[in-house]
PDB file of N, CA, C and O in Angstrom:
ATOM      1  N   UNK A   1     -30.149 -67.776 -19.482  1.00  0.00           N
ATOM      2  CA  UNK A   1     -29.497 -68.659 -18.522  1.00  0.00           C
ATOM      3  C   UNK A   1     -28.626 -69.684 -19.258  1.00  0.00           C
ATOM      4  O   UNK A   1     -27.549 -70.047 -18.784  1.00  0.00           O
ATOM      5  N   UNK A   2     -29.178 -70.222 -20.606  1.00  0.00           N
ATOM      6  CA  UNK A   2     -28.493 -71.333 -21.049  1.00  0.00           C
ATOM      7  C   UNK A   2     -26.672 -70.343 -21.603  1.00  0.00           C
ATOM      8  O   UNK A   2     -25.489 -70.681 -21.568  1.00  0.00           O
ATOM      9  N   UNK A   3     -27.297 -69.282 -21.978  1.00  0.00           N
ATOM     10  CA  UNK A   3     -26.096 -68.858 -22.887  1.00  0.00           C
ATOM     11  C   UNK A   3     -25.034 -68.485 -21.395  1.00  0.00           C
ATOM     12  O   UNK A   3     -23.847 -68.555 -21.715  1.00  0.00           O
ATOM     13  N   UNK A   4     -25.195 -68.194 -20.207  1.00  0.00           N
ATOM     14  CA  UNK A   4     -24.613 -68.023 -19.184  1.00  0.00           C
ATOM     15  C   UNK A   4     -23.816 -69.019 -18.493  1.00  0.00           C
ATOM     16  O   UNK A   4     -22.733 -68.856 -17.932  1.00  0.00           O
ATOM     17  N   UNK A   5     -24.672 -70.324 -18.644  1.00  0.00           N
ATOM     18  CA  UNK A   5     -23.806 -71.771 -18.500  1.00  0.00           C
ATOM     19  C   UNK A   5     -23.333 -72.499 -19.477  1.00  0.00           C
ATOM     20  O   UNK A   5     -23.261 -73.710 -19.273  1.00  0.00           O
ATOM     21  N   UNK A   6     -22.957 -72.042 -20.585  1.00  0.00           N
ATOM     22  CA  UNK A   6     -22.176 -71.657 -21.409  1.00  0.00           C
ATOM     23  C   UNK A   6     -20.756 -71.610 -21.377  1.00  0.00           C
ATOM     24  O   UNK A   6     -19.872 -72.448 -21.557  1.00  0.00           O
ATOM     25  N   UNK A   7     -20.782 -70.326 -21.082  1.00  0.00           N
ATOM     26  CA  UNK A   7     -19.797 -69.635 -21.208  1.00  0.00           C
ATOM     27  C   UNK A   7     -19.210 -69.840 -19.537  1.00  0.00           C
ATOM     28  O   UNK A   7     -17.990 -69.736 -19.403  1.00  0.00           O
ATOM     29  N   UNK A   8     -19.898 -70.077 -18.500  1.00  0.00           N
ATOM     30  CA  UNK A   8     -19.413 -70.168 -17.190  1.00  0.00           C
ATOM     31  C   UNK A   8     -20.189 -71.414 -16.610  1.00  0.00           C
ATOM     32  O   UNK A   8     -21.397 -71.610 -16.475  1.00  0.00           O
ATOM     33  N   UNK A   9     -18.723 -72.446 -16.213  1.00  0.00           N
ATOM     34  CA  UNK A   9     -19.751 -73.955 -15.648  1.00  0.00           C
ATOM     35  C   UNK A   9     -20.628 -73.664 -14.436  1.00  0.00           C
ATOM     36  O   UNK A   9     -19.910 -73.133 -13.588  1.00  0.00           O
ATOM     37  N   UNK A  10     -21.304 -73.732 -14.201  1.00  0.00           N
ATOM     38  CA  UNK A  10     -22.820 -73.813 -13.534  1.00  0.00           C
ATOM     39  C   UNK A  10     -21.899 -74.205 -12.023  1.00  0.00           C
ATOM     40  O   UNK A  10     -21.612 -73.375 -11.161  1.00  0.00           O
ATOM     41  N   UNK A  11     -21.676 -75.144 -12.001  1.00  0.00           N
ATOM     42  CA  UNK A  11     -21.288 -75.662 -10.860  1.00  0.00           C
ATOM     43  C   UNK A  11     -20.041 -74.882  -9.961  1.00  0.00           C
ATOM     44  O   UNK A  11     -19.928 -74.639  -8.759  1.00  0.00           O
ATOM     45  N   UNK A  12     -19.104 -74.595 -11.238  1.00  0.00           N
ATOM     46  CA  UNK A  12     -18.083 -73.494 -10.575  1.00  0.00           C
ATOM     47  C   UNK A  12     -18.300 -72.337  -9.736  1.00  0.00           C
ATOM     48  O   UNK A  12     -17.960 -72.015  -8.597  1.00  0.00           O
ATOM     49  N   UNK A  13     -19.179 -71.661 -10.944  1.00  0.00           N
ATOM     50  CA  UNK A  13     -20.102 -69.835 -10.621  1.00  0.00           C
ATOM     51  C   UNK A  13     -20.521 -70.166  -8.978  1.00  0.00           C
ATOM     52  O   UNK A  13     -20.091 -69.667  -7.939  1.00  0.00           O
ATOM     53  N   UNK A  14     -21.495 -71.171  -9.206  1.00  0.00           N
ATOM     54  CA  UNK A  14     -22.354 -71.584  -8.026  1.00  0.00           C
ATOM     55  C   UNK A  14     -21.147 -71.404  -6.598  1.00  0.00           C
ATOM     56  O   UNK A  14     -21.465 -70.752  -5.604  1.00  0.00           O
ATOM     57  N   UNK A  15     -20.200 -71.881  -6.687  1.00  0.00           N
ATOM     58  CA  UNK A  15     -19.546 -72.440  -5.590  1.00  0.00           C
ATOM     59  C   UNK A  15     -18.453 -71.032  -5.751  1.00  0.00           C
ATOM     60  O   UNK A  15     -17.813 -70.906  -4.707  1.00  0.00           O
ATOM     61  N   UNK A  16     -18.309 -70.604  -6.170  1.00  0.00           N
ATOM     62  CA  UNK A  16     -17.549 -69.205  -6.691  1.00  0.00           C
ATOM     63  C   UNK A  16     -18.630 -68.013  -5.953  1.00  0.00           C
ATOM     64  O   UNK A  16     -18.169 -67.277  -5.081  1.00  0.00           O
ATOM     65  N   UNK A  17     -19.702 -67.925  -6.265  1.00  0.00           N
ATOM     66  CA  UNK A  17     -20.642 -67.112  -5.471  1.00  0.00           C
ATOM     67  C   UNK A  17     -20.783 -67.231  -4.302  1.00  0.00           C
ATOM     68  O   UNK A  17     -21.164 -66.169  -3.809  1.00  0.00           O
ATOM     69  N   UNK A  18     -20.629 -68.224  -3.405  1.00  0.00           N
ATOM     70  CA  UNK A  18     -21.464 -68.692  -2.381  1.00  0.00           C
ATOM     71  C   UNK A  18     -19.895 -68.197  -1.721  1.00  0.00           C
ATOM     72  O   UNK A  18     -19.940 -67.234  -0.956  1.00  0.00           O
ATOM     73  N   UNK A  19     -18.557 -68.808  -1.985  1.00  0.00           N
ATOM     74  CA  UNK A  19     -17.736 -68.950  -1.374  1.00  0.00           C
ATOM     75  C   UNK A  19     -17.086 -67.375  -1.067  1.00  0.00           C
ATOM     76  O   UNK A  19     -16.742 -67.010   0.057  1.00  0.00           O
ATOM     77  N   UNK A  20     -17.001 -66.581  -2.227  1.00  0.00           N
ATOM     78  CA  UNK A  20     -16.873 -64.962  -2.120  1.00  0.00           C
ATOM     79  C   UNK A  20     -17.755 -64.026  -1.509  1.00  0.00           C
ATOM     80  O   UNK A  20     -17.287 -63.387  -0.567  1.00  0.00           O
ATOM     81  N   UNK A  21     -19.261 -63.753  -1.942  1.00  0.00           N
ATOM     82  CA  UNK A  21     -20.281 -63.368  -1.698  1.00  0.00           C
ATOM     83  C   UNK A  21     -19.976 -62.634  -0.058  1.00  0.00           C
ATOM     84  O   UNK A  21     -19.391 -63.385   0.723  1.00  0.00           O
ATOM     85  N   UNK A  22     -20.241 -61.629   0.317  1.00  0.00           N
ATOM     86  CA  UNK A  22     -20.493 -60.443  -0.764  1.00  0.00           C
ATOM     87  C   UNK A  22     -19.384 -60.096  -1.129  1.00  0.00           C
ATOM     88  O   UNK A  22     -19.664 -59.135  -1.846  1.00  0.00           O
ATOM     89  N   UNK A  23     -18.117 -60.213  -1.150  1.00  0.00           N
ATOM     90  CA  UNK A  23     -16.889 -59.506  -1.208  1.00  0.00           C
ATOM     91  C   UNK A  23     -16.024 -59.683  -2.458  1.00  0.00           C
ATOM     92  O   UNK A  23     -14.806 -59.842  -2.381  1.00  0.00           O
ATOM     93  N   UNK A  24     -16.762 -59.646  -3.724  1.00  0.00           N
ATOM     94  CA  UNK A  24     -16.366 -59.936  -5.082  1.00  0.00           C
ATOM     95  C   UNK A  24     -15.088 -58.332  -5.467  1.00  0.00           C
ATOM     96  O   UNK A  24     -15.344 -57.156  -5.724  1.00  0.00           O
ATOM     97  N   UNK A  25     -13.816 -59.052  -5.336  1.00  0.00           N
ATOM     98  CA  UNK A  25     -12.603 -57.699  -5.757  1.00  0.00           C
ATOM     99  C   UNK A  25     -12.158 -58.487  -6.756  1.00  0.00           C
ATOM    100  O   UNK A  25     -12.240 -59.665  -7.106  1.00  0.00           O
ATOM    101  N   UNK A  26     -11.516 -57.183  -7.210  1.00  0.00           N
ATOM    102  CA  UNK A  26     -10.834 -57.456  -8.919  1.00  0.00           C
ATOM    103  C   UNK A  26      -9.943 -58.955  -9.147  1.00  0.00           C
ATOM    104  O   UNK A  26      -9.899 -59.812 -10.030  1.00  0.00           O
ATOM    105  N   UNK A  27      -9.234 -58.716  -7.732  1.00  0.00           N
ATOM    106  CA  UNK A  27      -8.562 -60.065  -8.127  1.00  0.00           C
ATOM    107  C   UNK A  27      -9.261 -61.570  -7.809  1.00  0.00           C
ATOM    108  O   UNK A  27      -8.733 -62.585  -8.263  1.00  0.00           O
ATOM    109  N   UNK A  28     -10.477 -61.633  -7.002  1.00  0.00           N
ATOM    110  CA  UNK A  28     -10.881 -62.887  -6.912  1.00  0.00           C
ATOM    111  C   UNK A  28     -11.549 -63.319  -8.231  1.00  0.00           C
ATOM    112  O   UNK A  28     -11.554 -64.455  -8.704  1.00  0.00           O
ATOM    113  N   UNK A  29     -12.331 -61.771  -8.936  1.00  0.00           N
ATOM    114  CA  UNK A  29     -12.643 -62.315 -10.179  1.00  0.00           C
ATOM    115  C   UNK A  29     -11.566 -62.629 -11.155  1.00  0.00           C
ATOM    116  O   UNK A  29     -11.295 -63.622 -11.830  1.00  0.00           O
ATOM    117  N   UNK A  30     -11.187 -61.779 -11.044  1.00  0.00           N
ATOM    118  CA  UNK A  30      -9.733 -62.780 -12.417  1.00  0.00           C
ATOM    119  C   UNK A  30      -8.889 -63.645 -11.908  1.00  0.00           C
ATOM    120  O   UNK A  30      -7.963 -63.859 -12.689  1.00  0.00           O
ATOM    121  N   UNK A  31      -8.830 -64.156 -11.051  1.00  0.00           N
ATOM    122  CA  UNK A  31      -8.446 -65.051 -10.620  1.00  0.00           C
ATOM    123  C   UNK A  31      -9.900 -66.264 -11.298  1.00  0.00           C
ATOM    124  O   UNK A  31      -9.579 -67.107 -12.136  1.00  0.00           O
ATOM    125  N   UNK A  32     -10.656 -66.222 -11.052  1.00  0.00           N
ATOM    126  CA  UNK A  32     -11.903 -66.905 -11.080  1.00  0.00           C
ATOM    127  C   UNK A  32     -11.817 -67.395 -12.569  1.00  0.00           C
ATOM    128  O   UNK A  32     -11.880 -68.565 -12.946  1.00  0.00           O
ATOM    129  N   UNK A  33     -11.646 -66.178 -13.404  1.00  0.00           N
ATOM    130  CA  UNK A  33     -11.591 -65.587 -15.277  1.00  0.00           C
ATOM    131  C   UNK A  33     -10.831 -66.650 -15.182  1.00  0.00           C
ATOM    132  O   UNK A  33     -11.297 -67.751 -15.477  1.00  0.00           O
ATOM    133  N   UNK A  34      -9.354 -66.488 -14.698  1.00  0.00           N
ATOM    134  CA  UNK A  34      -8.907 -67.424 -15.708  1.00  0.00           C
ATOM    135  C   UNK A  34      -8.773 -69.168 -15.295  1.00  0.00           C
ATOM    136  O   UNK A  34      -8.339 -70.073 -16.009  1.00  0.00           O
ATOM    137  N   UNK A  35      -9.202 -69.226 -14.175  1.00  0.00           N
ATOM    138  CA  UNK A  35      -9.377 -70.475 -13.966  1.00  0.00           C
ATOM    139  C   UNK A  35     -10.620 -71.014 -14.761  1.00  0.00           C
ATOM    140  O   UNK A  35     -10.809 -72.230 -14.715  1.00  0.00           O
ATOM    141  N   UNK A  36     -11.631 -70.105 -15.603  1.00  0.00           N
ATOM    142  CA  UNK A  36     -12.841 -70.741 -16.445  1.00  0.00           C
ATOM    143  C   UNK A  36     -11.847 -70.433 -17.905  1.00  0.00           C
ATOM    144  O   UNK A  36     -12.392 -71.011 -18.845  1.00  0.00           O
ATOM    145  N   UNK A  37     -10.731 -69.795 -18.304  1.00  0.00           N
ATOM    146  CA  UNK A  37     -10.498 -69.218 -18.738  1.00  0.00           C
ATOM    147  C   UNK A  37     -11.114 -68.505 -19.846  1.00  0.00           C
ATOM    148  O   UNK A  37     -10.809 -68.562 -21.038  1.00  0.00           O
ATOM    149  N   UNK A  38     -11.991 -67.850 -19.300  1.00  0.00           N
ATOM    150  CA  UNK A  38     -13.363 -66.279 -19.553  1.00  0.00           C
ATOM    151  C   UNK A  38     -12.281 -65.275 -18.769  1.00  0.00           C
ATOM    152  O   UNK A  38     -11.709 -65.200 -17.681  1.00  0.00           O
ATOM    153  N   UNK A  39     -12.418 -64.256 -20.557  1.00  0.00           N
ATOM    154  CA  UNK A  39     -12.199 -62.778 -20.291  1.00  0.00           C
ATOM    155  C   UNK A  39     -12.844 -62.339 -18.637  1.00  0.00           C
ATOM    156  O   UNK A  39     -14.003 -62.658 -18.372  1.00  0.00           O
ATOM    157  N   UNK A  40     -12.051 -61.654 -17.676  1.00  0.00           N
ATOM    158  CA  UNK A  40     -12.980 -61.325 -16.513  1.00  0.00           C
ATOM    159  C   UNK A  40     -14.178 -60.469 -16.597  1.00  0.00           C
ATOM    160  O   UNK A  40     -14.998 -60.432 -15.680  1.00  0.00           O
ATOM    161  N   UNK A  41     -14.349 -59.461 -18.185  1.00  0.00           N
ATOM    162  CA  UNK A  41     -15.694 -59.105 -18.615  1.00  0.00           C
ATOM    163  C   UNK A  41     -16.653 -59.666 -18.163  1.00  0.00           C
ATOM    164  O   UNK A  41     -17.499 -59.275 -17.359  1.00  0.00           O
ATOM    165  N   UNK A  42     -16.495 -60.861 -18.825  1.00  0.00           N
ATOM    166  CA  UNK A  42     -17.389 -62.118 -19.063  1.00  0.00           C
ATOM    167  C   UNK A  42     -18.036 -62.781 -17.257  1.00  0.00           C
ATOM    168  O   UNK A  42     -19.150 -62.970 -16.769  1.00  0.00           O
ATOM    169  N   UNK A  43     -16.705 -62.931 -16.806  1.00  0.00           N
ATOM    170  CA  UNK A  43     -17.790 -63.014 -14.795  1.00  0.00           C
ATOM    171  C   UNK A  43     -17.989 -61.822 -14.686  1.00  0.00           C
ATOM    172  O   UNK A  43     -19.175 -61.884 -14.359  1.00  0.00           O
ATOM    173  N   UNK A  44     -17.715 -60.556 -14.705  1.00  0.00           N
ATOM    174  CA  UNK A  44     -18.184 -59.442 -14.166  1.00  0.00           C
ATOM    175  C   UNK A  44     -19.550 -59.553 -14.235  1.00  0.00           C
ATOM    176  O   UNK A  44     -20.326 -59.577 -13.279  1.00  0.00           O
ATOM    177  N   UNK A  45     -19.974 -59.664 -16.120  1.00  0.00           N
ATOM    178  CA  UNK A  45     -21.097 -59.203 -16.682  1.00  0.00           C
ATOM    179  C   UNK A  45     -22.125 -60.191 -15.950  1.00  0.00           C
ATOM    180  O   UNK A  45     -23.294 -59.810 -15.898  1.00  0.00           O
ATOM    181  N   UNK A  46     -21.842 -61.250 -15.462  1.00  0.00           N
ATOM    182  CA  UNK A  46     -22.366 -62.441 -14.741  1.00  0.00           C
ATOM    183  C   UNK A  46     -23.049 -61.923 -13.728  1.00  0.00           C
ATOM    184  O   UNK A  46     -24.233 -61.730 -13.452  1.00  0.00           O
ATOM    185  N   UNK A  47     -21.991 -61.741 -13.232  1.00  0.00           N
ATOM    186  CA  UNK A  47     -21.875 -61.363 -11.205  1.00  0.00           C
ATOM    187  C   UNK A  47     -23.273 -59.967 -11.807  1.00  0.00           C
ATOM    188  O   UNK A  47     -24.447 -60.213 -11.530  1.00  0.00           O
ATOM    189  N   UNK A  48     -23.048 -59.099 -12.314  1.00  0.00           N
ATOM    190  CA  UNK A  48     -23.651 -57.650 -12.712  1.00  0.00           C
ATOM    191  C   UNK A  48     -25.161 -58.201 -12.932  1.00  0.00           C
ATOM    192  O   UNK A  48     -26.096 -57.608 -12.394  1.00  0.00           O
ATOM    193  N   UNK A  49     -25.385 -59.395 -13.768  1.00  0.00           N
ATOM    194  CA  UNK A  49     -26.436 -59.689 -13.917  1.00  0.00           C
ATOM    195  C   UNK A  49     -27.331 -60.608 -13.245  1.00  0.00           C
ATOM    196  O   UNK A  49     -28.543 -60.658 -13.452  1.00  0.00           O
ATOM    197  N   UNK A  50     -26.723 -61.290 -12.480  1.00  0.00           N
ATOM    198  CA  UNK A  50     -27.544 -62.006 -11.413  1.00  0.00           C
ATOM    199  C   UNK A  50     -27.275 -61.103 -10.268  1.00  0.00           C
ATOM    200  O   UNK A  50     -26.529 -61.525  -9.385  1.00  0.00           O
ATOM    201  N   UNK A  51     -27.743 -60.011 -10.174  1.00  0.00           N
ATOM    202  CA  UNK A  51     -27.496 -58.224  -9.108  1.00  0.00           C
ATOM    203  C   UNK A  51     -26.496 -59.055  -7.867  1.00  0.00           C
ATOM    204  O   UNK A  51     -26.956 -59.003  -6.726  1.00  0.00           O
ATOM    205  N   UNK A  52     -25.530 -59.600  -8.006  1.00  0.00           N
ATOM    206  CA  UNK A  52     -24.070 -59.412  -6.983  1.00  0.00           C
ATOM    207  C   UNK A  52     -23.040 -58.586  -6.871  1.00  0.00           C
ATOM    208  O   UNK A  52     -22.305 -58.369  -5.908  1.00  0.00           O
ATOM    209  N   UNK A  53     -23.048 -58.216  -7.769  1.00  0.00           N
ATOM    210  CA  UNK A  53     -22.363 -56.872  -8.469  1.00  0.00           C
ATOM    211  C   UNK A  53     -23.148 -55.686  -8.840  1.00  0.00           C
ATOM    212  O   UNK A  53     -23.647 -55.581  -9.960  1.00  0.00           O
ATOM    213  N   UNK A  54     -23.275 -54.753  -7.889  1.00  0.00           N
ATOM    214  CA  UNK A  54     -23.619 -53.877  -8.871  1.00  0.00           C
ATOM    215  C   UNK A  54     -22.954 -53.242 -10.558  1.00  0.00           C
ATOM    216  O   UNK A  54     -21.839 -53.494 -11.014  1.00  0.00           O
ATOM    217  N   UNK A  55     -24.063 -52.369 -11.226  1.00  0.00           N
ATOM    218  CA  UNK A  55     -22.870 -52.018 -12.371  1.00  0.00           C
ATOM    219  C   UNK A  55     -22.261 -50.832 -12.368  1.00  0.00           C
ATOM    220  O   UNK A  55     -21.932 -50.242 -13.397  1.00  0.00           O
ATOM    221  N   UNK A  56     -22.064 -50.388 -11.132  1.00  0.00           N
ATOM    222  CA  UNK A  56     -21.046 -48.717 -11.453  1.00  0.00           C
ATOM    223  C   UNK A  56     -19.441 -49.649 -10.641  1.00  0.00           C
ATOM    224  O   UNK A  56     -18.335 -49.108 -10.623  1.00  0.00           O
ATOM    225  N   UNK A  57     -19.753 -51.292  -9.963  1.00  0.00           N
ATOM    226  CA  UNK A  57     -18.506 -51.452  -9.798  1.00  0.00           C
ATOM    227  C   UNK A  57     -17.591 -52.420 -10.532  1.00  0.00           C
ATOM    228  O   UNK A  57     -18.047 -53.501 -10.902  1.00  0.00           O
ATOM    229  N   UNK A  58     -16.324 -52.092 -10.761  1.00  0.00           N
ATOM    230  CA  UNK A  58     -15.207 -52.794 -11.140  1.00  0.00           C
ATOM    231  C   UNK A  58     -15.504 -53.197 -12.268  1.00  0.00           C
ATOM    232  O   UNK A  58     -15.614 -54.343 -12.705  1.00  0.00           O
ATOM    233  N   UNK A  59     -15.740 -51.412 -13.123  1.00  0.00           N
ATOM    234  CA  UNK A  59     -16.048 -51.175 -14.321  1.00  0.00           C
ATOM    235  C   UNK A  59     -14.480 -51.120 -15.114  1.00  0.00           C
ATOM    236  O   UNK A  59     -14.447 -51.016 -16.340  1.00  0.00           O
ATOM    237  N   UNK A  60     -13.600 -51.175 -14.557  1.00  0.00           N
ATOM    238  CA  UNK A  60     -12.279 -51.733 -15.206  1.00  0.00           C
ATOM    239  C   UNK A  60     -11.912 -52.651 -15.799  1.00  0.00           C
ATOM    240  O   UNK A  60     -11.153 -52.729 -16.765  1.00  0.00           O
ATOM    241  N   UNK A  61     -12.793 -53.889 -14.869  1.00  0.00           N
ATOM    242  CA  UNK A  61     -12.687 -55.192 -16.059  1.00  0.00           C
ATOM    243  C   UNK A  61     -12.796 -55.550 -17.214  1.00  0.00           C
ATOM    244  O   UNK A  61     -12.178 -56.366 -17.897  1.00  0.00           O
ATOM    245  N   UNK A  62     -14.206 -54.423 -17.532  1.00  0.00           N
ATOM    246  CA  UNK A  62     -14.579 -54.211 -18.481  1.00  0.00           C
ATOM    247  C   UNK A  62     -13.226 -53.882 -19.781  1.00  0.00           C
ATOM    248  O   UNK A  62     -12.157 -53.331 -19.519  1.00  0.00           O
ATOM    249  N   UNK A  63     -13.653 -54.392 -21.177  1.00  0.00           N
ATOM    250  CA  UNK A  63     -13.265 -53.734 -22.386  1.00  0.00           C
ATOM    251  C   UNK A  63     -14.141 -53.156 -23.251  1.00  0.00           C
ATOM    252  O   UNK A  63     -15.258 -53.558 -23.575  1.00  0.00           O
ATOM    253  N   UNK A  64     -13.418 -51.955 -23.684  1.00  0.00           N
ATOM    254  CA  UNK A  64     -14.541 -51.076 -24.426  1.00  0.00           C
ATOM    255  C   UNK A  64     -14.780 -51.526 -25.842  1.00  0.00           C
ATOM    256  O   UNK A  64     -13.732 -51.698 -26.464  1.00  0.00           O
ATOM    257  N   UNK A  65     -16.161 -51.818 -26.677  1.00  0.00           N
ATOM    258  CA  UNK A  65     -16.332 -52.534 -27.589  1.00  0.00           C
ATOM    259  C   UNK A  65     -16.537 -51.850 -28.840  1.00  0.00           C
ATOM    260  O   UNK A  65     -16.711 -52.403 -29.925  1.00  0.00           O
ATOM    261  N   UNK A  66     -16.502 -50.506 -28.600  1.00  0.00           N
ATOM    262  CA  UNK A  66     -17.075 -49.816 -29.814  1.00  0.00           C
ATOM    263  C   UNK A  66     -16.325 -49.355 -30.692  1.00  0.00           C
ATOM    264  O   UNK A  66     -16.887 -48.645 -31.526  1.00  0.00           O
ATOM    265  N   UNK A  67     -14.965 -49.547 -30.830  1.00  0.00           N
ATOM    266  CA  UNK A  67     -14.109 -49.239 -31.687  1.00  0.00           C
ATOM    267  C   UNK A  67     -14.610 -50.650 -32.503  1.00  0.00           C
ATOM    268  O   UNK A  67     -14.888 -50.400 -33.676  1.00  0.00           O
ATOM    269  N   UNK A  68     -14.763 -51.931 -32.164  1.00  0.00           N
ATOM    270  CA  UNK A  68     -14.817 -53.337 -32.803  1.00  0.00           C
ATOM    271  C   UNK A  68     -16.652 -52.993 -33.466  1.00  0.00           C
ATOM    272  O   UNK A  68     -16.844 -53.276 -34.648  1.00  0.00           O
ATOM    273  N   UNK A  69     -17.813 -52.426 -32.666  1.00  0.00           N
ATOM    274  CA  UNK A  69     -18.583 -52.689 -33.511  1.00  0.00           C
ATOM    275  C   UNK A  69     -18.836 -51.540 -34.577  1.00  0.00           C
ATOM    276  O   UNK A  69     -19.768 -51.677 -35.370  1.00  0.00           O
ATOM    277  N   UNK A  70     -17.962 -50.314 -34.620  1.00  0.00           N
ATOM    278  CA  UNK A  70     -18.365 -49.616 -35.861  1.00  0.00           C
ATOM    279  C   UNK A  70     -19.306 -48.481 -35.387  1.00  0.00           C
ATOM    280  O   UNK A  70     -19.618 -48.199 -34.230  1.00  0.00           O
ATOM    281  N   UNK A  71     -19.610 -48.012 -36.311  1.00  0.00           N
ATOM    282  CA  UNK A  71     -21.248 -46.826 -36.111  1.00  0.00           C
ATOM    283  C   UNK A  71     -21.959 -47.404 -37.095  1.00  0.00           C
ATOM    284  O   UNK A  71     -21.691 -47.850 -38.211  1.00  0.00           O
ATOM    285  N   UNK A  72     -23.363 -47.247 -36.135  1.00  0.00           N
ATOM    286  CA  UNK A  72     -24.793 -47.687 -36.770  1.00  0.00           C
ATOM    287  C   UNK A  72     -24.519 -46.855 -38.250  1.00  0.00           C
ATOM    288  O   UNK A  72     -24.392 -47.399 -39.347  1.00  0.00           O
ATOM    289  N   UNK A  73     -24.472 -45.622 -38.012  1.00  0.00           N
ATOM    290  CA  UNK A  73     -24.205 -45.205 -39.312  1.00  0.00           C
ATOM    291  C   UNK A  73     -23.805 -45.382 -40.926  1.00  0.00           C
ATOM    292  O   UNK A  73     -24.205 -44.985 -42.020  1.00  0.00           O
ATOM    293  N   UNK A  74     -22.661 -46.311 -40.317  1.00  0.00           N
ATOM    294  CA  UNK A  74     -21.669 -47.073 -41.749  1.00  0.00           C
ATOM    295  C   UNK A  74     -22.499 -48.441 -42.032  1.00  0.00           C
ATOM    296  O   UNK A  74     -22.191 -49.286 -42.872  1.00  0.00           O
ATOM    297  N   UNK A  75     -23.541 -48.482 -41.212  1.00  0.00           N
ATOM    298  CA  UNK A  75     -23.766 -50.212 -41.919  1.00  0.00           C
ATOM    299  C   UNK A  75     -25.234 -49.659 -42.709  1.00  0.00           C
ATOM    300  O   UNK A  75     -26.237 -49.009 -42.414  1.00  0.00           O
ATOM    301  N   UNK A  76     -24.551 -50.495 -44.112  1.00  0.00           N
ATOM    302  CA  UNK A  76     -25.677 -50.081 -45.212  1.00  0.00           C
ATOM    303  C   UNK A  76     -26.872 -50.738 -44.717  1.00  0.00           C
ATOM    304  O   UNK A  76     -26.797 -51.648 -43.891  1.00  0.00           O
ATOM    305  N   UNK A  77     -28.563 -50.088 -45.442  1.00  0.00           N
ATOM    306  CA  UNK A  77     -29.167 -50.172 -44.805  1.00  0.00           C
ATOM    307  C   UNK A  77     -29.941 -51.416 -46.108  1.00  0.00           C
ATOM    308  O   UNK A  77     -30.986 -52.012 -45.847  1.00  0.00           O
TER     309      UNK A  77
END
């Protein structure tokens, strides 16, 4: 929770949830993103994890990370 209000003010999310809810579309979240200015990943993964979002939706927001972390493979052991 702490690392979540963090990265997204508590008070915003709050009033951002309540005011959308249930009807979270691509553009209210990035719209949302950049008014915290957070990657819209970053509210998706939010919304996804406090279950407002499910996760099979508006899996577009998403960026894919695994070119950046490598294969388990290459990291010496």
């Amino acid at each position: 929770r702490m690392a979540g209000d963090w990265l997204i003010n508590r008070d915003d999310y709050s009033s951002f949830v309540r005011e959308t809810a249930p009807y979270f579309s691509r553009q209210k979240i990035t719209r949302f993103a950049e008014n915290q200015r957070r990657h819209p990943g970053i509210i998706l993964g939010r919304l996804q994890n406090d279950e407002n979002v499910p996760y099979t939706h508006l899996r577009q927001l998403l960026e894919k990370v695994r070119d950046y972390l490598g294969r388990w493979n290459d990291v010496p052991n």
